[in-house]
mmCIF file of C-alpha atoms in Angstrom:
data_model
loop_
_atom_site.group_PDB
_atom_site.id
_atom_site.type_symbol
_atom_site.label_atom_id
_atom_site.label_comp_id
_atom_site.label_asym_id
_atom_site.label_seq_id
_atom_site.Cartn_x
_atom_site.Cartn_y
_atom_site.Cartn_z
ATOM 1 C CA UNK A 18 0.021 -0.007 0.002
ATOM 2 C CA UNK A 19 2.910 2.351 0.784
ATOM 3 C CA UNK A 20 4.511 1.765 -2.564
ATOM 4 C CA UNK A 21 1.183 2.310 -4.303
ATOM 5 C CA UNK A 22 0.548 5.626 -2.596
ATOM 6 C CA UNK A 23 4.128 6.869 -3.176
ATOM 7 C CA UNK A 24 3.862 5.996 -6.871
ATOM 8 C CA UNK A 25 0.529 7.846 -7.238
ATOM 9 C CA UNK A 26 1.777 10.816 -5.311
ATOM 10 C CA UNK A 27 5.077 11.058 -7.179
ATOM 11 C CA UNK A 28 3.374 10.935 -10.542
ATOM 12 C CA UNK A 29 0.647 13.454 -9.727
ATOM 13 C CA UNK A 30 -2.291 10.942 -9.411
ATOM 14 C CA UNK A 31 -3.087 11.414 -5.741
ATOM 15 C CA UNK A 32 -5.338 14.241 -4.532
ATOM 16 C CA UNK A 33 -4.749 15.651 -1.058
ATOM 17 C CA UNK A 34 -6.003 15.541 1.608
ATOM 18 C CA UNK A 35 -7.015 11.883 1.437
ATOM 19 C CA UNK A 36 -7.795 9.334 4.090
ATOM 20 C CA UNK A 37 -6.861 5.648 4.041
ATOM 21 C CA UNK A 38 -8.322 3.223 6.555
ATOM 22 C CA UNK A 39 -7.381 -0.403 6.926
ATOM 23 C CA UNK A 40 -10.311 -2.736 6.731
ATOM 24 C CA UNK A 41 -10.967 -6.369 6.021
ATOM 25 C CA UNK A 42 -13.159 -6.727 2.983
ATOM 26 C CA UNK A 43 -11.683 -4.932 1.108
ATOM 27 C CA UNK A 44 -8.286 -4.408 2.778
ATOM 28 C CA UNK A 45 -8.464 -0.597 2.613
ATOM 29 C CA UNK A 46 -11.096 2.140 2.234
ATOM 30 C CA UNK A 47 -9.836 5.240 0.470
ATOM 31 C CA UNK A 48 -11.669 8.561 0.881
ATOM 32 C CA UNK A 49 -10.870 11.327 -1.614
ATOM 33 C CA UNK A 50 -11.144 15.114 -0.885
ATOM 34 C CA UNK A 51 -14.599 15.037 -2.519
ATOM 35 C CA UNK A 52 -15.667 12.356 0.064
ATOM 36 C CA UNK A 53 -15.828 9.690 -2.613
ATOM 37 C CA UNK A 54 -15.039 6.295 -1.088
ATOM 38 C CA UNK A 55 -13.105 3.641 -2.997
ATOM 39 C CA UNK A 56 -12.331 0.142 -1.821
ATOM 40 C CA UNK A 57 -8.801 -1.253 -2.424
ATOM 41 C CA UNK A 58 -8.060 -4.978 -2.164
ATOM 42 C CA UNK A 59 -4.434 -6.082 -2.091
ATOM 43 C CA UNK A 60 -3.328 -9.572 -3.084
ATOM 44 C CA UNK A 61 -0.188 -11.443 -4.210
ATOM 45 C CA UNK A 62 0.651 -13.228 -7.442
ATOM 46 C CA UNK A 63 2.781 -16.163 -6.294
ATOM 47 C CA UNK A 64 3.118 -19.909 -5.989
ATOM 48 C CA UNK A 65 3.345 -22.305 -3.065
ATOM 49 C CA UNK A 66 6.933 -23.208 -4.052
ATOM 50 C CA UNK A 67 7.957 -19.553 -4.055
ATOM 51 C CA UNK A 68 6.411 -18.944 -0.658
ATOM 52 C CA UNK A 69 8.042 -22.061 0.763
ATOM 53 C CA UNK A 70 11.463 -20.954 -0.502
ATOM 54 C CA UNK A 71 10.980 -17.426 0.897
ATOM 55 C CA UNK A 72 10.016 -18.816 4.329
ATOM 56 C CA UNK A 73 13.039 -21.069 4.437
ATOM 57 C CA UNK A 74 15.290 -18.252 3.165
ATOM 58 C CA UNK A 75 14.024 -15.963 5.973
ATOM 59 C CA UNK A 76 14.784 -18.591 8.589
ATOM 60 C CA UNK A 77 18.276 -19.116 7.191
ATOM 61 C CA UNK A 78 18.958 -15.397 7.096
ATOM 62 C CA UNK A 79 17.736 -14.983 10.707
ATOM 63 C CA UNK A 80 20.227 -17.714 11.679
ATOM 64 C CA UNK A 81 23.058 -15.950 9.779
ATOM 65 C CA UNK A 82 22.087 -12.639 11.341
ATOM 66 C CA UNK A 83 22.256 -14.097 14.833
ATOM 67 C CA UNK A 84 25.678 -15.563 14.126
ATOM 68 C CA UNK A 85 26.884 -12.295 12.587
ATOM 69 C CA UNK A 86 25.865 -10.309 15.657
ATOM 70 C CA UNK A 87 27.870 -12.650 17.876
ATOM 71 C CA UNK A 88 30.934 -12.420 15.641
ATOM 72 C CA UNK A 89 30.621 -8.709 14.842
ATOM 73 C CA UNK A 90 30.477 -9.317 11.101
ATOM 74 C CA UNK A 91 27.867 -8.552 8.462
ATOM 75 C CA UNK A 92 25.312 -11.218 7.666
ATOM 76 C CA UNK A 93 25.602 -12.701 4.158
ATOM 77 C CA UNK A 94 22.388 -12.593 2.087
ATOM 78 C CA UNK A 95 20.633 -15.817 1.161
ATOM 79 C CA UNK A 96 20.805 -16.424 -2.584
ATOM 80 C CA UNK A 97 19.165 -19.260 -4.533
ATOM 81 C CA UNK A 98 18.413 -20.377 -8.102
ATOM 82 C CA UNK A 99 14.922 -19.460 -9.322
ATOM 83 C CA UNK A 100 14.757 -22.329 -11.763
ATOM 84 C CA UNK A 101 17.362 -25.027 -12.338
ATOM 85 C CA UNK A 102 16.172 -25.616 -15.934
ATOM 86 C CA UNK A 103 15.867 -21.932 -16.928
ATOM 87 C CA UNK A 104 13.376 -20.335 -19.302
ATOM 88 C CA UNK A 105 13.128 -20.030 -23.109
ATOM 89 C CA UNK A 106 11.771 -17.184 -25.166
ATOM 90 C CA UNK A 107 8.644 -15.517 -23.703
ATOM 91 C CA UNK A 108 8.092 -18.251 -21.100
ATOM 92 C CA UNK A 109 8.686 -15.933 -18.095
ATOM 93 C CA UNK A 110 6.108 -13.471 -19.445
ATOM 94 C CA UNK A 111 3.637 -16.288 -20.063
ATOM 95 C CA UNK A 112 3.998 -17.690 -16.531
ATOM 96 C CA UNK A 113 3.835 -14.211 -15.032
ATOM 97 C CA UNK A 114 0.663 -13.357 -16.963
ATOM 98 C CA UNK A 115 -0.977 -16.595 -15.788
ATOM 99 C CA UNK A 116 -0.093 -15.996 -12.096
ATOM 100 C CA UNK A 117 -1.333 -12.390 -12.112
ATOM 101 C CA UNK A 118 -4.548 -13.416 -13.923
ATOM 102 C CA UNK A 119 -5.172 -16.184 -11.349
ATOM 103 C CA UNK A 120 -4.664 -13.715 -8.456
ATOM 104 C CA UNK A 121 -7.184 -11.326 -10.022
ATOM 105 C CA UNK A 122 -9.757 -14.025 -10.652
ATOM 106 C CA UNK A 123 -9.627 -15.283 -7.051
ATOM 107 C CA UNK A 124 -10.409 -11.802 -5.747
ATOM 108 C CA UNK A 125 -13.058 -11.123 -8.373
ATOM 109 C CA UNK A 126 -15.136 -13.906 -6.923
ATOM 110 C CA UNK A 127 -15.290 -12.058 -3.602
ATOM 111 C CA UNK A 128 -16.208 -8.702 -5.061
ATOM 112 C CA UNK A 129 -19.922 -8.913 -4.203
ATOM 113 C CA UNK A 130 -19.178 -9.499 -0.521
ATOM 114 C CA UNK A 131 -17.014 -6.367 -0.110
ATOM 115 C CA UNK A 132 -18.120 -3.310 1.882
ATOM 116 C CA UNK A 133 -20.052 -0.931 -0.408
ATOM 117 C CA UNK A 134 -18.029 1.730 -2.211
ATOM 118 C CA UNK A 135 -18.156 3.770 -5.421
ATOM 119 C CA UNK A 136 -15.832 1.109 -6.956
ATOM 120 C CA UNK A 137 -13.389 -1.518 -5.835
ATOM 121 C CA UNK A 138 -9.806 -1.301 -7.085
ATOM 122 C CA UNK A 139 -7.477 -4.240 -7.018
ATOM 123 C CA UNK A 140 -3.718 -4.099 -6.392
ATOM 124 C CA UNK A 141 -1.652 -7.175 -7.191
ATOM 125 C CA UNK A 142 1.829 -7.522 -5.673
ATOM 126 C CA UNK A 143 4.318 -9.536 -7.801
ATOM 127 C CA UNK A 144 5.770 -12.146 -5.456
ATOM 128 C CA UNK A 145 6.656 -14.714 -8.105
ATOM 129 C CA UNK A 146 9.901 -16.691 -8.459
ATOM 130 C CA UNK A 147 10.415 -15.566 -12.041
ATOM 131 C CA UNK A 148 13.255 -13.575 -13.586
ATOM 132 C CA UNK A 149 12.714 -9.972 -14.757
ATOM 133 C CA UNK A 150 9.932 -9.890 -17.323
ATOM 134 C CA UNK A 151 9.420 -7.476 -20.209
ATOM 135 C CA UNK A 152 6.877 -5.161 -18.608
ATOM 136 C CA UNK A 153 5.563 -3.733 -21.895
ATOM 137 C CA UNK A 154 4.887 -7.238 -23.139
ATOM 138 C CA UNK A 155 2.953 -8.343 -20.045
ATOM 139 C CA UNK A 156 1.067 -5.006 -19.949
ATOM 140 C CA UNK A 157 0.035 -5.357 -23.583
ATOM 141 C CA UNK A 158 -1.251 -8.864 -22.904
ATOM 142 C CA UNK A 159 -3.054 -8.010 -19.628
ATOM 143 C CA UNK A 160 -4.766 -4.880 -20.879
ATOM 144 C CA UNK A 161 -7.430 -6.357 -23.197
ATOM 145 C CA UNK A 162 -8.193 -9.116 -20.661
ATOM 146 C CA UNK A 163 -8.691 -6.606 -17.790
ATOM 147 C CA UNK A 164 -10.735 -4.335 -20.040
ATOM 148 C CA UNK A 165 -13.087 -7.245 -20.843
ATOM 149 C CA UNK A 166 -13.172 -8.192 -17.163
ATOM 150 C CA UNK A 167 -14.374 -4.716 -16.226
ATOM 151 C CA UNK A 168 -17.158 -4.839 -18.757
ATOM 152 C CA UNK A 169 -18.378 -8.039 -17.138
ATOM 153 C CA UNK A 170 -17.880 -6.736 -13.585
ATOM 154 C CA UNK A 171 -18.856 -3.022 -13.486
ATOM 155 C CA UNK A 172 -18.055 -2.759 -9.734
ATOM 156 C CA UNK A 173 -14.388 -3.526 -10.498
ATOM 157 C CA UNK A 174 -12.348 -0.360 -10.730
ATOM 158 C CA UNK A 175 -8.661 0.042 -11.456
ATOM 159 C CA UNK A 176 -6.460 -3.045 -11.614
ATOM 160 C CA UNK A 177 -2.817 -2.355 -10.904
ATOM 161 C CA UNK A 178 0.300 -4.446 -10.282
ATOM 162 C CA UNK A 179 3.416 -3.719 -8.216
ATOM 163 C CA UNK A 180 6.411 -5.327 -9.923
ATOM 164 C CA UNK A 181 9.776 -4.827 -8.195
ATOM 165 C CA UNK A 182 9.257 -1.235 -6.889
ATOM 166 C CA UNK A 183 7.316 0.033 -9.941
ATOM 167 C CA UNK A 184 3.637 0.278 -10.530
ATOM 168 C CA UNK A 185 1.749 -0.957 -13.634
ATOM 169 C CA UNK A 186 -1.178 1.404 -13.112
ATOM 170 C CA UNK A 187 -4.780 1.058 -14.208
ATOM 171 C CA UNK A 188 -4.092 -1.804 -16.610
ATOM 172 C CA UNK A 189 -7.542 -1.898 -18.100
ATOM 173 C CA UNK A 190 -7.613 1.774 -19.176
ATOM 174 C CA UNK A 191 -4.571 4.166 -19.100
ATOM 175 C CA UNK A 192 -2.164 1.266 -18.624
ATOM 176 C CA UNK A 193 0.850 3.294 -17.513
ATOM 177 C CA UNK A 194 4.158 2.197 -16.006
ATOM 178 C CA UNK A 195 4.893 4.477 -12.999
ATOM 179 C CA UNK A 196 8.582 3.916 -12.127
ATOM 180 C CA UNK A 197 9.783 4.275 -8.541
ATOM 181 C CA UNK A 198 13.478 4.540 -9.225
ATOM 182 C CA UNK A 199 15.620 4.246 -12.320
ATOM 183 C CA UNK A 200 15.553 0.592 -13.407
ATOM 184 C CA UNK A 201 18.622 -1.415 -12.356
ATOM 185 C CA UNK A 202 19.120 -5.130 -12.731
ATOM 186 C CA UNK A 203 21.412 -6.182 -9.883
ATOM 187 C CA UNK A 204 23.851 -8.952 -10.858
ATOM 188 C CA UNK A 205 25.587 -9.389 -7.494
ATOM 189 C CA UNK A 206 24.582 -9.359 -3.844
ATOM 190 C CA UNK A 207 26.351 -5.970 -3.363
ATOM 191 C CA UNK A 208 24.364 -4.456 -6.268
ATOM 192 C CA UNK A 209 21.141 -5.788 -4.741
ATOM 193 C CA UNK A 210 21.966 -4.106 -1.423
ATOM 194 C CA UNK A 211 22.807 -0.883 -3.234
ATOM 195 C CA UNK A 212 19.455 -1.015 -5.089
ATOM 196 C CA UNK A 213 17.647 -1.579 -1.789
ATOM 197 C CA UNK A 214 19.371 1.437 -0.204
ATOM 198 C CA UNK A 215 18.577 3.560 -3.277
ATOM 199 C CA UNK A 216 14.911 2.641 -3.045
ATOM 200 C CA UNK A 217 14.812 3.482 0.632
ATOM 201 C CA UNK A 218 16.435 6.864 0.009
ATOM 202 C CA UNK A 219 13.970 7.590 -2.834
ATOM 203 C CA UNK A 220 11.130 6.813 -0.492
ATOM 204 C CA UNK A 221 12.539 9.171 2.171
ATOM 205 C CA UNK A 222 12.873 11.942 -0.434
ATOM 206 C CA UNK A 223 9.242 11.512 -1.548
ATOM 207 C CA UNK A 224 7.932 11.502 2.051
ATOM 208 C CA UNK A 225 9.946 14.676 2.797
ATOM 209 C CA UNK A 226 8.518 16.368 -0.299
ATOM 210 C CA UNK A 227 4.984 15.576 0.888
ATOM 211 C CA UNK A 228 5.766 16.843 4.376
ATOM 212 C CA UNK A 229 7.247 20.109 3.033
ATOM 213 C CA UNK A 230 4.181 20.636 0.849
ATOM 214 C CA UNK A 231 1.819 20.059 3.808
ATOM 215 C CA UNK A 232 3.770 22.548 5.972
ATOM 216 C CA UNK A 233 3.713 25.123 3.180
ATOM 217 C CA UNK A 234 -0.069 24.779 2.880
ATOM 218 C CA UNK A 235 -0.454 24.815 6.684
ATOM 219 C CA UNK A 236 -2.004 21.329 6.590
ATOM 220 C CA UNK A 237 -2.044 18.919 9.524
ATOM 221 C CA UNK A 238 0.289 15.870 9.546
ATOM 222 C CA UNK A 239 -0.467 12.587 11.209
ATOM 223 C CA UNK A 240 1.946 9.876 12.358
ATOM 224 C CA UNK A 241 2.362 7.081 14.891
ATOM 225 C CA UNK A 242 5.005 7.935 17.454
ATOM 226 C CA UNK A 243 7.355 5.612 19.348
ATOM 227 C CA UNK A 244 4.731 5.106 22.034
ATOM 228 C CA UNK A 245 2.172 3.930 19.507
ATOM 229 C CA UNK A 246 0.116 7.112 19.755
ATOM 230 C CA UNK A 247 -1.636 8.670 16.749
ATOM 231 C CA UNK A 248 -0.191 12.202 16.664
ATOM 232 C CA UNK A 249 -1.477 15.242 14.776
ATOM 233 C CA UNK A 250 0.999 17.945 14.124
ATOM 234 C CA UNK A 251 -0.746 21.190 13.061
ATOM 235 C CA UNK A 252 0.114 24.880 12.875
ATOM 236 C CA UNK A 253 -1.578 25.157 16.313
ATOM 237 C CA UNK A 254 0.607 22.512 17.952
ATOM 238 C CA UNK A 255 1.099 18.787 18.416
ATOM 239 C CA UNK A 256 -1.756 16.650 19.755
ATOM 240 C CA UNK A 257 -2.524 13.060 20.591
ATOM 241 C CA UNK A 258 -5.710 12.131 18.785
ATOM 242 C CA UNK A 259 -8.064 9.181 18.267
ATOM 243 C CA UNK A 260 -10.378 8.397 15.379
ATOM 244 C CA UNK A 261 -13.894 7.306 16.332
ATOM 245 C CA UNK A 262 -15.796 4.583 14.538
ATOM 246 C CA UNK A 263 -17.723 7.266 12.656
ATOM 247 C CA UNK A 264 -14.493 8.643 11.269
ATOM 248 C CA UNK A 265 -14.500 11.768 13.412
ATOM 249 C CA UNK A 266 -11.357 12.900 15.206
ATOM 250 C CA UNK A 267 -11.074 13.373 18.991
ATOM 251 C CA UNK A 268 -8.240 15.222 20.656
ATOM 252 C CA UNK A 269 -6.910 13.289 23.662
ATOM 253 C CA UNK A 270 -4.278 15.786 24.877
ATOM 254 C CA UNK A 271 -1.779 18.406 23.696
ATOM 255 C CA UNK A 272 1.797 17.082 23.524
ATOM 256 C CA UNK A 273 4.466 19.318 24.935
ATOM 257 C CA UNK A 274 7.605 19.872 22.822
ATOM 258 C CA UNK A 275 10.410 17.570 23.981
#
């Protein structure tokens, strides 16, 4: 969800102020400045084998991290082969398309049971064990299928996919690729770490831009502090607040500057 909002904000497709509330069915309810409410369901395109490998890799990395802390050295990343046999031609794109399509179809069956909204968008997170795919090829193949899907299911809104750190946005209509950082294909563990740091720095820059804009417009900022409190920072001061079930805000107390 964070990557999705950052991509929309960075590319001028997010109107402020907006409110996002975590829910269950769908996962999030998004309220625009005009009070229009949109549901957003998040799901993963993956396989059982990929999830099993990721679980085992996390356990192994945790073990290496514990050993590294005792020895004072850096923990080595866990690296594995995606496919011993490899892929030929457009096979990665074909498999990727099938996995994303399956993820969408599973959620589509639940659409009627979601909380009412003006529309329900679907965000698919690429968690496959495939090599880098040609994004324009998969986008061109997905677009007509999603367009037909939306004709058959009018309640379905935008369908988007997060792939790496980039967003394939509104596949059934505008079908745009919204890049997060300049594309880099890491070939070594060191390059992968460098890419991760670059992505984190890019995220910090975008957040700071949003904060600066809010301050310039004298808007209120909200965040969770180290004590787990919801804090509102406004031109009038810093306050601990709570959000009631009806969505209204209640001030608990003013927080003195530390």
